[in-house]
mmCIF file with all atom_site columns, C-alpha atoms in Angstrom:
data_model
loop_
_atom_site.group_PDB
_atom_site.id
_atom_site.type_symbol
_atom_site.label_atom_id
_atom_site.label_alt_id
_atom_site.label_comp_id
_atom_site.label_asym_id
_atom_site.label_entity_id
_atom_site.label_seq_id
_atom_site.pdbx_PDB_ins_code
_atom_site.Cartn_x
_atom_site.Cartn_y
_atom_site.Cartn_z
_atom_site.occupancy
_atom_site.B_iso_or_equiv
_atom_site.pdbx_formal_charge
_atom_site.auth_seq_id
_atom_site.auth_comp_id
_atom_site.auth_asym_id
_atom_site.auth_atom_id
_atom_site.pdbx_PDB_model_num
ATOM 1   C CA . MET Q 1 1   ? -13.360 18.439  -28.160 1.00 0.00 ? 1   MET Q CA 1
ATOM 2   C CA . LEU Q 1 2   ? -15.967 21.167  -28.685 1.00 0.00 ? 2   LEU Q CA 1
ATOM 3   C CA . GLY Q 1 3   ? -14.990 22.862  -25.426 1.00 0.00 ? 3   GLY Q CA 1
ATOM 4   C CA . GLU Q 1 4   ? -16.302 19.955  -23.380 1.00 0.00 ? 4   GLU Q CA 1
ATOM 5   C CA . PRO Q 1 5   ? -14.352 17.661  -21.069 1.00 0.00 ? 5   PRO Q CA 1
ATOM 6   C CA . ARG Q 1 6   ? -11.451 16.082  -22.747 1.00 0.00 ? 6   ARG Q CA 1
ATOM 7   C CA . LEU Q 1 7   ? -12.720 13.133  -24.635 1.00 0.00 ? 7   LEU Q CA 1
ATOM 8   C CA . ASN Q 1 8   ? -9.905  11.735  -26.706 1.00 0.00 ? 8   ASN Q CA 1
ATOM 9   C CA . ILE Q 1 9   ? -11.737 10.719  -29.844 1.00 0.00 ? 9   ILE Q CA 1
ATOM 10  C CA . TYR Q 1 10  ? -9.801  8.420   -32.113 1.00 0.00 ? 10  TYR Q CA 1
ATOM 11  C CA . ILE Q 1 11  ? -11.002 7.476   -35.573 1.00 0.00 ? 11  ILE Q CA 1
ATOM 12  C CA . LEU Q 1 12  ? -9.179  4.240   -36.295 1.00 0.00 ? 12  LEU Q CA 1
ATOM 13  C CA . GLY Q 1 13  ? -8.620  2.699   -39.698 1.00 0.00 ? 13  GLY Q CA 1
ATOM 14  C CA . SER Q 1 14  ? -5.639  3.271   -41.935 1.00 0.00 ? 14  SER Q CA 1
ATOM 15  C CA . ASP Q 1 15  ? -7.686  2.146   -44.938 1.00 0.00 ? 15  ASP Q CA 1
ATOM 16  C CA . LEU Q 1 16  ? -10.329 4.881   -44.588 1.00 0.00 ? 16  LEU Q CA 1
ATOM 17  C CA . THR Q 1 17  ? -10.538 7.388   -47.383 1.00 0.00 ? 17  THR Q CA 1
ATOM 18  C CA . ALA Q 1 18  ? -10.315 11.066  -46.486 1.00 0.00 ? 18  ALA Q CA 1
ATOM 19  C CA . GLN Q 1 19  ? -14.009 11.413  -47.346 1.00 0.00 ? 19  GLN Q CA 1
ATOM 20  C CA . GLN Q 1 20  ? -15.003 8.500   -45.086 1.00 0.00 ? 20  GLN Q CA 1
ATOM 21  C CA . ARG Q 1 21  ? -12.909 9.853   -42.213 1.00 0.00 ? 21  ARG Q CA 1
ATOM 22  C CA . GLN Q 1 22  ? -14.440 13.324  -42.606 1.00 0.00 ? 22  GLN Q CA 1
ATOM 23  C CA . ARG Q 1 23  ? -17.957 11.908  -42.731 1.00 0.00 ? 23  ARG Q CA 1
ATOM 24  C CA . VAL Q 1 24  ? -17.418 9.854   -39.561 1.00 0.00 ? 24  VAL Q CA 1
ATOM 25  C CA . GLN Q 1 25  ? -15.864 12.857  -37.817 1.00 0.00 ? 25  GLN Q CA 1
ATOM 26  C CA . ALA Q 1 26  ? -18.747 15.139  -38.827 1.00 0.00 ? 26  ALA Q CA 1
ATOM 27  C CA . GLN Q 1 27  ? -21.343 12.636  -37.598 1.00 0.00 ? 27  GLN Q CA 1
ATOM 28  C CA . VAL Q 1 28  ? -19.558 12.221  -34.260 1.00 0.00 ? 28  VAL Q CA 1
ATOM 29  C CA . GLN Q 1 29  ? -19.370 15.993  -33.824 1.00 0.00 ? 29  GLN Q CA 1
ATOM 30  C CA . THR Q 1 30  ? -23.083 16.303  -34.641 1.00 0.00 ? 30  THR Q CA 1
ATOM 31  C CA . ALA Q 1 31  ? -23.865 13.595  -32.073 1.00 0.00 ? 31  ALA Q CA 1
ATOM 32  C CA . LEU Q 1 32  ? -21.729 15.357  -29.438 1.00 0.00 ? 32  LEU Q CA 1
ATOM 33  C CA . ARG Q 1 33  ? -23.589 18.615  -30.020 1.00 0.00 ? 33  ARG Q CA 1
ATOM 34  C CA . ALA Q 1 34  ? -26.865 16.832  -29.212 1.00 0.00 ? 34  ALA Q CA 1
ATOM 35  C CA . ILE Q 1 35  ? -25.628 15.874  -25.736 1.00 0.00 ? 35  ILE Q CA 1
ATOM 36  C CA . PRO Q 1 36  ? -26.684 18.327  -23.008 1.00 0.00 ? 36  PRO Q CA 1
ATOM 37  C CA . GLY Q 1 37  ? -24.036 20.176  -21.029 1.00 0.00 ? 37  GLY Q CA 1
ATOM 38  C CA . TRP Q 1 38  ? -24.938 18.488  -17.737 1.00 0.00 ? 38  TRP Q CA 1
ATOM 39  C CA . ALA Q 1 39  ? -23.834 15.132  -19.183 1.00 0.00 ? 39  ALA Q CA 1
ATOM 40  C CA . PHE Q 1 40  ? -20.392 16.576  -19.898 1.00 0.00 ? 40  PHE Q CA 1
ATOM 41  C CA . GLN Q 1 41  ? -20.310 17.980  -16.354 1.00 0.00 ? 41  GLN Q CA 1
ATOM 42  C CA . LEU Q 1 42  ? -20.894 14.451  -15.012 1.00 0.00 ? 42  LEU Q CA 1
ATOM 43  C CA . LEU Q 1 43  ? -18.090 13.262  -17.256 1.00 0.00 ? 43  LEU Q CA 1
ATOM 44  C CA . ALA Q 1 44  ? -15.776 16.013  -15.988 1.00 0.00 ? 44  ALA Q CA 1
ATOM 45  C CA . GLY Q 1 45  ? -16.589 15.029  -12.404 1.00 0.00 ? 45  GLY Q CA 1
ATOM 46  C CA . ARG Q 1 46  ? -15.807 11.411  -13.160 1.00 0.00 ? 46  ARG Q CA 1
ATOM 47  C CA . MET Q 1 47  ? -12.477 12.351  -14.729 1.00 0.00 ? 47  MET Q CA 1
ATOM 48  C CA . ALA Q 1 48  ? -11.631 14.380  -11.620 1.00 0.00 ? 48  ALA Q CA 1
ATOM 49  C CA . GLU Q 1 49  ? -12.458 11.356  -9.415  1.00 0.00 ? 49  GLU Q CA 1
ATOM 50  C CA . LEU Q 1 50  ? -10.207 9.178   -11.544 1.00 0.00 ? 50  LEU Q CA 1
ATOM 51  C CA . GLY Q 1 51  ? -7.479  11.823  -11.589 1.00 0.00 ? 51  GLY Q CA 1
ATOM 52  C CA . VAL Q 1 52  ? -7.252  11.751  -15.388 1.00 0.00 ? 52  VAL Q CA 1
ATOM 53  C CA . ARG Q 1 53  ? -7.228  14.523  -17.961 1.00 0.00 ? 53  ARG Q CA 1
ATOM 54  C CA . ASN Q 1 54  ? -9.104  12.590  -20.645 1.00 0.00 ? 54  ASN Q CA 1
ATOM 55  C CA . LEU Q 1 55  ? -10.964 9.406   -21.504 1.00 0.00 ? 55  LEU Q CA 1
ATOM 56  C CA . PRO Q 1 56  ? -10.879 7.513   -24.801 1.00 0.00 ? 56  PRO Q CA 1
ATOM 57  C CA . LEU Q 1 57  ? -13.744 7.188   -27.267 1.00 0.00 ? 57  LEU Q CA 1
ATOM 58  C CA . MET Q 1 58  ? -12.582 5.129   -30.226 1.00 0.00 ? 58  MET Q CA 1
ATOM 59  C CA . ILE Q 1 59  ? -14.442 4.986   -33.517 1.00 0.00 ? 59  ILE Q CA 1
ATOM 60  C CA . GLU Q 1 60  ? -13.419 2.002   -35.600 1.00 0.00 ? 60  GLU Q CA 1
ATOM 61  C CA . PRO Q 1 61  ? -15.413 1.827   -38.838 1.00 0.00 ? 61  PRO Q CA 1
ATOM 62  C CA . ARG Q 1 62  ? -15.788 -1.614  -40.407 1.00 0.00 ? 62  ARG Q CA 1
ATOM 63  C CA . PRO Q 1 63  ? -16.611 -2.634  -43.950 1.00 0.00 ? 63  PRO Q CA 1
ATOM 64  C CA . ALA Q 1 64  ? -20.322 -3.250  -44.510 1.00 0.00 ? 64  ALA Q CA 1
ATOM 65  C CA . ARG Q 1 65  ? -19.640 -6.954  -45.123 1.00 0.00 ? 65  ARG Q CA 1
ATOM 66  C CA . ALA Q 1 66  ? -17.387 -7.499  -42.101 1.00 0.00 ? 66  ALA Q CA 1
ATOM 67  C CA . PRO Q 1 67  ? -18.469 -10.286 -39.750 1.00 0.00 ? 67  PRO Q CA 1
ATOM 68  C CA . GLY Q 1 68  ? -20.778 -9.227  -36.935 1.00 0.00 ? 68  GLY Q CA 1
ATOM 69  C CA . SER Q 1 69  ? -19.642 -6.823  -34.316 1.00 0.00 ? 69  SER Q CA 1
ATOM 70  C CA . GLN Q 1 70  ? -21.472 -4.773  -31.754 1.00 0.00 ? 70  GLN Q CA 1
ATOM 71  C CA . ALA Q 1 71  ? -22.111 -1.109  -32.450 1.00 0.00 ? 71  ALA Q CA 1
ATOM 72  C CA . LEU Q 1 72  ? -20.866 -0.292  -28.936 1.00 0.00 ? 72  LEU Q CA 1
ATOM 73  C CA . SER Q 1 73  ? -18.142 -1.988  -26.903 1.00 0.00 ? 73  SER Q CA 1
ATOM 74  C CA . LEU Q 1 74  ? -17.298 -1.042  -23.331 1.00 0.00 ? 74  LEU Q CA 1
ATOM 75  C CA . GLY Q 1 75  ? -14.048 -1.761  -21.568 1.00 0.00 ? 75  GLY Q CA 1
ATOM 76  C CA . ARG Q 1 76  ? -10.952 -0.345  -19.952 1.00 0.00 ? 76  ARG Q CA 1
ATOM 77  C CA . ILE Q 1 77  ? -7.589  0.897   -21.171 1.00 0.00 ? 77  ILE Q CA 1
ATOM 78  C CA . GLU Q 1 78  ? -4.859  1.376   -18.577 1.00 0.00 ? 78  GLU Q CA 1
ATOM 79  C CA . SER Q 1 79  ? -7.444  1.177   -15.771 1.00 0.00 ? 79  SER Q CA 1
ATOM 80  C CA . ARG Q 1 80  ? -9.582  3.927   -17.331 1.00 0.00 ? 80  ARG Q CA 1
ATOM 81  C CA . PRO Q 1 81  ? -13.030 3.315   -18.806 1.00 0.00 ? 81  PRO Q CA 1
ATOM 82  C CA . ALA Q 1 82  ? -12.997 3.322   -22.606 1.00 0.00 ? 82  ALA Q CA 1
ATOM 83  C CA . VAL Q 1 83  ? -15.601 2.963   -25.343 1.00 0.00 ? 83  VAL Q CA 1
ATOM 84  C CA . ARG Q 1 84  ? -15.365 1.749   -28.916 1.00 0.00 ? 84  ARG Q CA 1
ATOM 85  C CA . LEU Q 1 85  ? -18.020 2.430   -31.550 1.00 0.00 ? 85  LEU Q CA 1
ATOM 86  C CA . THR Q 1 86  ? -17.928 0.326   -34.706 1.00 0.00 ? 86  THR Q CA 1
ATOM 87  C CA . PRO Q 1 87  ? -20.056 1.795   -37.479 1.00 0.00 ? 87  PRO Q CA 1
ATOM 88  C CA . ARG Q 1 88  ? -20.239 0.050   -40.846 1.00 0.00 ? 88  ARG Q CA 1
ATOM 89  C CA . LEU Q 1 89  ? -19.078 1.712   -44.047 1.00 0.00 ? 89  LEU Q CA 1
ATOM 90  C CA . ALA Q 1 90  ? -20.684 1.158   -47.427 1.00 0.00 ? 90  ALA Q CA 1
ATOM 91  C CA . GLY Q 1 91  ? -18.907 3.503   -49.788 1.00 0.00 ? 91  GLY Q CA 1
ATOM 92  C CA . ALA Q 1 92  ? -19.561 7.015   -48.513 1.00 0.00 ? 92  ALA Q CA 1
ATOM 93  C CA . GLU Q 1 93  ? -22.408 5.906   -46.228 1.00 0.00 ? 93  GLU Q CA 1
ATOM 94  C CA . VAL Q 1 94  ? -21.881 5.379   -42.493 1.00 0.00 ? 94  VAL Q CA 1
ATOM 95  C CA . GLU Q 1 95  ? -24.302 3.011   -40.738 1.00 0.00 ? 95  GLU Q CA 1
ATOM 96  C CA . TRP Q 1 96  ? -24.057 3.247   -36.959 1.00 0.00 ? 96  TRP Q CA 1
ATOM 97  C CA . GLY Q 1 97  ? -26.450 0.405   -36.121 1.00 0.00 ? 97  GLY Q CA 1
ATOM 98  C CA . GLN Q 1 98  ? -28.408 2.864   -33.949 1.00 0.00 ? 98  GLN Q CA 1
ATOM 99  C CA . ASP Q 1 99  ? -28.872 6.601   -33.885 1.00 0.00 ? 99  ASP Q CA 1
ATOM 100 C CA . ALA Q 1 100 ? -25.324 7.956   -33.493 1.00 0.00 ? 100 ALA Q CA 1
ATOM 101 C CA . ARG Q 1 101 ? -26.571 10.421  -30.852 1.00 0.00 ? 101 ARG Q CA 1
ATOM 102 C CA . TYR Q 1 102 ? -27.736 7.516   -28.681 1.00 0.00 ? 102 TYR Q CA 1
ATOM 103 C CA . LEU Q 1 103 ? -24.484 5.645   -29.139 1.00 0.00 ? 103 LEU Q CA 1
ATOM 104 C CA . VAL Q 1 104 ? -22.476 8.686   -28.080 1.00 0.00 ? 104 VAL Q CA 1
ATOM 105 C CA . ALA Q 1 105 ? -24.826 9.313   -25.126 1.00 0.00 ? 105 ALA Q CA 1
ATOM 106 C CA . LYS Q 1 106 ? -24.386 5.674   -24.075 1.00 0.00 ? 106 LYS Q CA 1
ATOM 107 C CA . ALA Q 1 107 ? -20.621 6.085   -24.347 1.00 0.00 ? 107 ALA Q CA 1
ATOM 108 C CA . ILE Q 1 108 ? -20.730 9.147   -22.094 1.00 0.00 ? 108 ILE Q CA 1
ATOM 109 C CA . ALA Q 1 109 ? -22.960 7.297   -19.610 1.00 0.00 ? 109 ALA Q CA 1
ATOM 110 C CA . TYR Q 1 110 ? -20.450 4.464   -19.348 1.00 0.00 ? 110 TYR Q CA 1
ATOM 111 C CA . LEU Q 1 111 ? -17.503 6.824   -19.020 1.00 0.00 ? 111 LEU Q CA 1
ATOM 112 C CA . ALA Q 1 112 ? -19.301 8.903   -16.356 1.00 0.00 ? 112 ALA Q CA 1
ATOM 113 C CA . ALA Q 1 113 ? -20.692 5.980   -14.325 1.00 0.00 ? 113 ALA Q CA 1
ATOM 114 C CA . PRO Q 1 114 ? -19.132 5.469   -10.897 1.00 0.00 ? 114 PRO Q CA 1
ATOM 115 C CA . GLU Q 1 115 ? -17.111 2.365   -10.084 1.00 0.00 ? 115 GLU Q CA 1
ATOM 116 C CA . SER Q 1 116 ? -19.018 -0.670  -8.833  1.00 0.00 ? 116 SER Q CA 1
ATOM 117 C CA . THR Q 1 117 ? -17.532 0.039   -5.393  1.00 0.00 ? 117 THR Q CA 1
ATOM 118 C CA . ASP Q 1 118 ? -19.756 3.138   -5.064  1.00 0.00 ? 118 ASP Q CA 1
ATOM 119 C CA . THR Q 1 119 ? -22.402 1.189   -3.167  1.00 0.00 ? 119 THR Q CA 1
ATOM 120 C CA . ASP Q 1 120 ? -24.530 4.251   -2.410  1.00 0.00 ? 120 ASP Q CA 1
ATOM 121 C CA . PHE Q 1 121 ? -24.921 5.160   -6.088  1.00 0.00 ? 121 PHE Q CA 1
ATOM 122 C CA . TRP Q 1 122 ? -25.584 1.604   -7.268  1.00 0.00 ? 122 TRP Q CA 1
ATOM 123 C CA . SER Q 1 123 ? -27.965 0.679   -4.451  1.00 0.00 ? 123 SER Q CA 1
ATOM 124 C CA . ARG Q 1 124 ? -30.033 3.812   -5.181  1.00 0.00 ? 124 ARG Q CA 1
ATOM 125 C CA . TRP Q 1 125 ? -30.054 2.883   -8.886  1.00 0.00 ? 125 TRP Q CA 1
ATOM 126 C CA . VAL Q 1 126 ? -31.199 -0.682  -8.117  1.00 0.00 ? 126 VAL Q CA 1
ATOM 127 C CA . GLU Q 1 127 ? -33.953 0.671   -5.842  1.00 0.00 ? 127 GLU Q CA 1
ATOM 128 C CA . ALA Q 1 128 ? -35.172 2.989   -8.623  1.00 0.00 ? 128 ALA Q CA 1
ATOM 129 C CA . LEU Q 1 129 ? -35.192 0.342   -11.338 1.00 0.00 ? 129 LEU Q CA 1
ATOM 130 C CA . GLU Q 1 130 ? -36.924 -2.160  -9.052  1.00 0.00 ? 130 GLU Q CA 1
ATOM 131 C CA . ALA Q 1 131 ? -39.527 0.400   -7.924  1.00 0.00 ? 131 ALA Q CA 1
ATOM 132 C CA . ASP Q 1 132 ? -40.411 1.127   -11.564 1.00 0.00 ? 132 ASP Q CA 1
ATOM 133 C CA . ARG Q 1 133 ? -40.099 -2.547  -12.592 1.00 0.00 ? 133 ARG Q CA 1
ATOM 134 C CA . LEU Q 1 134 ? -37.691 -1.511  -15.328 1.00 0.00 ? 134 LEU Q CA 1
ATOM 135 C CA . ARG Q 1 135 ? -36.373 -5.023  -15.995 1.00 0.00 ? 135 ARG Q CA 1
ATOM 136 C CA . GLU Q 1 136 ? -39.906 -6.344  -16.510 1.00 0.00 ? 136 GLU Q CA 1
ATOM 137 C CA . LYS Q 1 137 ? -40.764 -3.457  -18.800 1.00 0.00 ? 137 LYS Q CA 1
ATOM 138 C CA . ALA Q 1 138 ? -37.592 -4.002  -20.803 1.00 0.00 ? 138 ALA Q CA 1
ATOM 139 C CA . LEU Q 1 139 ? -38.360 -7.718  -21.194 1.00 0.00 ? 139 LEU Q CA 1
ATOM 140 C CA . ALA Q 1 140 ? -41.838 -6.846  -22.444 1.00 0.00 ? 140 ALA Q CA 1
ATOM 141 C CA . VAL Q 1 141 ? -40.150 -4.917  -25.271 1.00 0.00 ? 141 VAL Q CA 1
ATOM 142 C CA . GLY Q 1 142 ? -37.990 -7.857  -26.327 1.00 0.00 ? 142 GLY Q CA 1
ATOM 143 C CA . ALA Q 1 143 ? -36.121 -10.965 -25.244 1.00 0.00 ? 143 ALA Q CA 1
ATOM 144 C CA . HIS Q 1 144 ? -32.782 -9.306  -26.033 1.00 0.00 ? 144 HIS Q CA 1
ATOM 145 C CA . TRP Q 1 145 ? -33.142 -7.571  -22.627 1.00 0.00 ? 145 TRP Q CA 1
ATOM 146 C CA . GLN Q 1 146 ? -33.030 -10.916 -20.799 1.00 0.00 ? 146 GLN Q CA 1
ATOM 147 C CA . ASP Q 1 147 ? -29.406 -10.649 -19.698 1.00 0.00 ? 147 ASP Q CA 1
ATOM 148 C CA . VAL Q 1 148 ? -29.082 -6.874  -19.379 1.00 0.00 ? 148 VAL Q CA 1
ATOM 149 C CA . THR Q 1 149 ? -26.959 -5.787  -16.448 1.00 0.00 ? 149 THR Q CA 1
ATOM 150 C CA . THR Q 1 150 ? -27.666 -3.040  -13.956 1.00 0.00 ? 150 THR Q CA 1
ATOM 151 C CA . LEU Q 1 151 ? -24.983 -0.989  -15.717 1.00 0.00 ? 151 LEU Q CA 1
ATOM 152 C CA . GLY Q 1 152 ? -26.596 -1.744  -19.080 1.00 0.00 ? 152 GLY Q CA 1
ATOM 153 C CA . LEU Q 1 153 ? -29.934 -0.414  -17.860 1.00 0.00 ? 153 LEU Q CA 1
ATOM 154 C CA . LEU Q 1 154 ? -28.257 2.709   -16.496 1.00 0.00 ? 154 LEU Q CA 1
ATOM 155 C CA . ILE Q 1 155 ? -26.549 3.359   -19.824 1.00 0.00 ? 155 ILE Q CA 1
ATOM 156 C CA . GLU Q 1 156 ? -29.788 2.926   -21.779 1.00 0.00 ? 156 GLU Q CA 1
ATOM 157 C CA . MET Q 1 157 ? -31.822 5.119   -19.454 1.00 0.00 ? 157 MET Q CA 1
ATOM 158 C CA . PHE Q 1 158 ? -29.126 7.791   -19.304 1.00 0.00 ? 158 PHE Q CA 1
ATOM 159 C CA . ALA Q 1 159 ? -29.056 8.032   -23.102 1.00 0.00 ? 159 ALA Q CA 1
ATOM 160 C CA . ALA Q 1 160 ? -32.841 8.261   -23.333 1.00 0.00 ? 160 ALA Q CA 1
ATOM 161 C CA . TYR Q 1 161 ? -32.951 10.857  -20.558 1.00 0.00 ? 161 TYR Q CA 1
ATOM 162 C CA . ALA Q 1 162 ? -30.136 12.946  -22.031 1.00 0.00 ? 162 ALA Q CA 1
ATOM 163 C CA . LEU Q 1 163 ? -31.723 13.072  -25.474 1.00 0.00 ? 163 LEU Q CA 1
ATOM 164 C CA . GLU Q 1 164 ? -35.443 12.944  -24.683 1.00 0.00 ? 164 GLU Q CA 1
ATOM 165 C CA . PRO Q 1 165 ? -36.013 14.202  -21.126 1.00 0.00 ? 165 PRO Q CA 1
ATOM 166 C CA . GLN Q 1 166 ? -39.595 15.261  -21.846 1.00 0.00 ? 166 GLN Q CA 1
ATOM 167 C CA . HIS Q 1 167 ? -40.753 12.053  -23.544 1.00 0.00 ? 167 HIS Q CA 1
ATOM 168 C CA . ARG Q 1 168 ? -44.172 10.863  -22.354 1.00 0.00 ? 168 ARG Q CA 1
ATOM 169 C CA . ARG Q 1 169 ? -42.805 7.453   -21.301 1.00 0.00 ? 169 ARG Q CA 1
ATOM 170 C CA . TRP Q 1 170 ? -40.955 9.009   -18.372 1.00 0.00 ? 170 TRP Q CA 1
ATOM 171 C CA . ALA Q 1 171 ? -44.336 9.267   -16.626 1.00 0.00 ? 171 ALA Q CA 1
ATOM 172 C CA . GLY Q 1 172 ? -44.222 5.465   -16.284 1.00 0.00 ? 172 GLY Q CA 1
ATOM 173 C CA . LEU Q 1 173 ? -40.729 5.541   -14.768 1.00 0.00 ? 173 LEU Q CA 1
ATOM 174 C CA . PRO Q 1 174 ? -40.948 8.151   -11.995 1.00 0.00 ? 174 PRO Q CA 1
ATOM 175 C CA . ARG Q 1 175 ? -38.266 6.652   -9.735  1.00 0.00 ? 175 ARG Q CA 1
ATOM 176 C CA . VAL Q 1 176 ? -35.831 6.111   -12.602 1.00 0.00 ? 176 VAL Q CA 1
ATOM 177 C CA . ARG Q 1 177 ? -36.460 9.676   -13.745 1.00 0.00 ? 177 ARG Q CA 1
ATOM 178 C CA . ALA Q 1 178 ? -35.954 11.004  -10.199 1.00 0.00 ? 178 ALA Q CA 1
ATOM 179 C CA . PHE Q 1 179 ? -32.689 9.055   -9.902  1.00 0.00 ? 179 PHE Q CA 1
ATOM 180 C CA . LEU Q 1 180 ? -31.413 10.522  -13.167 1.00 0.00 ? 180 LEU Q CA 1
ATOM 181 C CA . ASP Q 1 181 ? -32.541 14.003  -12.086 1.00 0.00 ? 181 ASP Q CA 1
ATOM 182 C CA . ASP Q 1 182 ? -30.546 13.585  -8.862  1.00 0.00 ? 182 ASP Q CA 1
ATOM 183 C CA . TRP Q 1 183 ? -27.467 12.229  -10.645 1.00 0.00 ? 183 TRP Q CA 1
ATOM 184 C CA . ARG Q 1 184 ? -27.614 15.114  -13.056 1.00 0.00 ? 184 ARG Q CA 1
#
């Protein structure tokens, strides 16, 4: 896909019109182009660690009126990390629930993240988020951050860093920024 590590991108939905499928595909490609090359290098390294040639990113559009579903679902398929994005379709319009670039960056973060058994990586991440009081800062933004996991915080921060590395808010998160610089 676009000369980057082998993401197997599946657009699911036998009931999609050709126009809807093309629109979803174009928006995913645009989102992928916004991701910096270093993020794909992390992904390639992760695939090498896993000994796999590709990782799945599934896009499963839903009707606009379909019962609630998350915009991003994380899981595993055949012991490999996998991500599913579920945008909503209203005619020719595609509503991602968030900026599609951020959803794709979050997907890459999840796919590139080391296993929980990598205690060095995860202990350094916990030290960084505790030093910058990231959980407290997230809770100050909204109660929906109450139950966020360490992985969830990594995914969010990775996406923000990948897409907005020069944002002024990074000044308030020096240890998190340094961790992401090192991971990069």
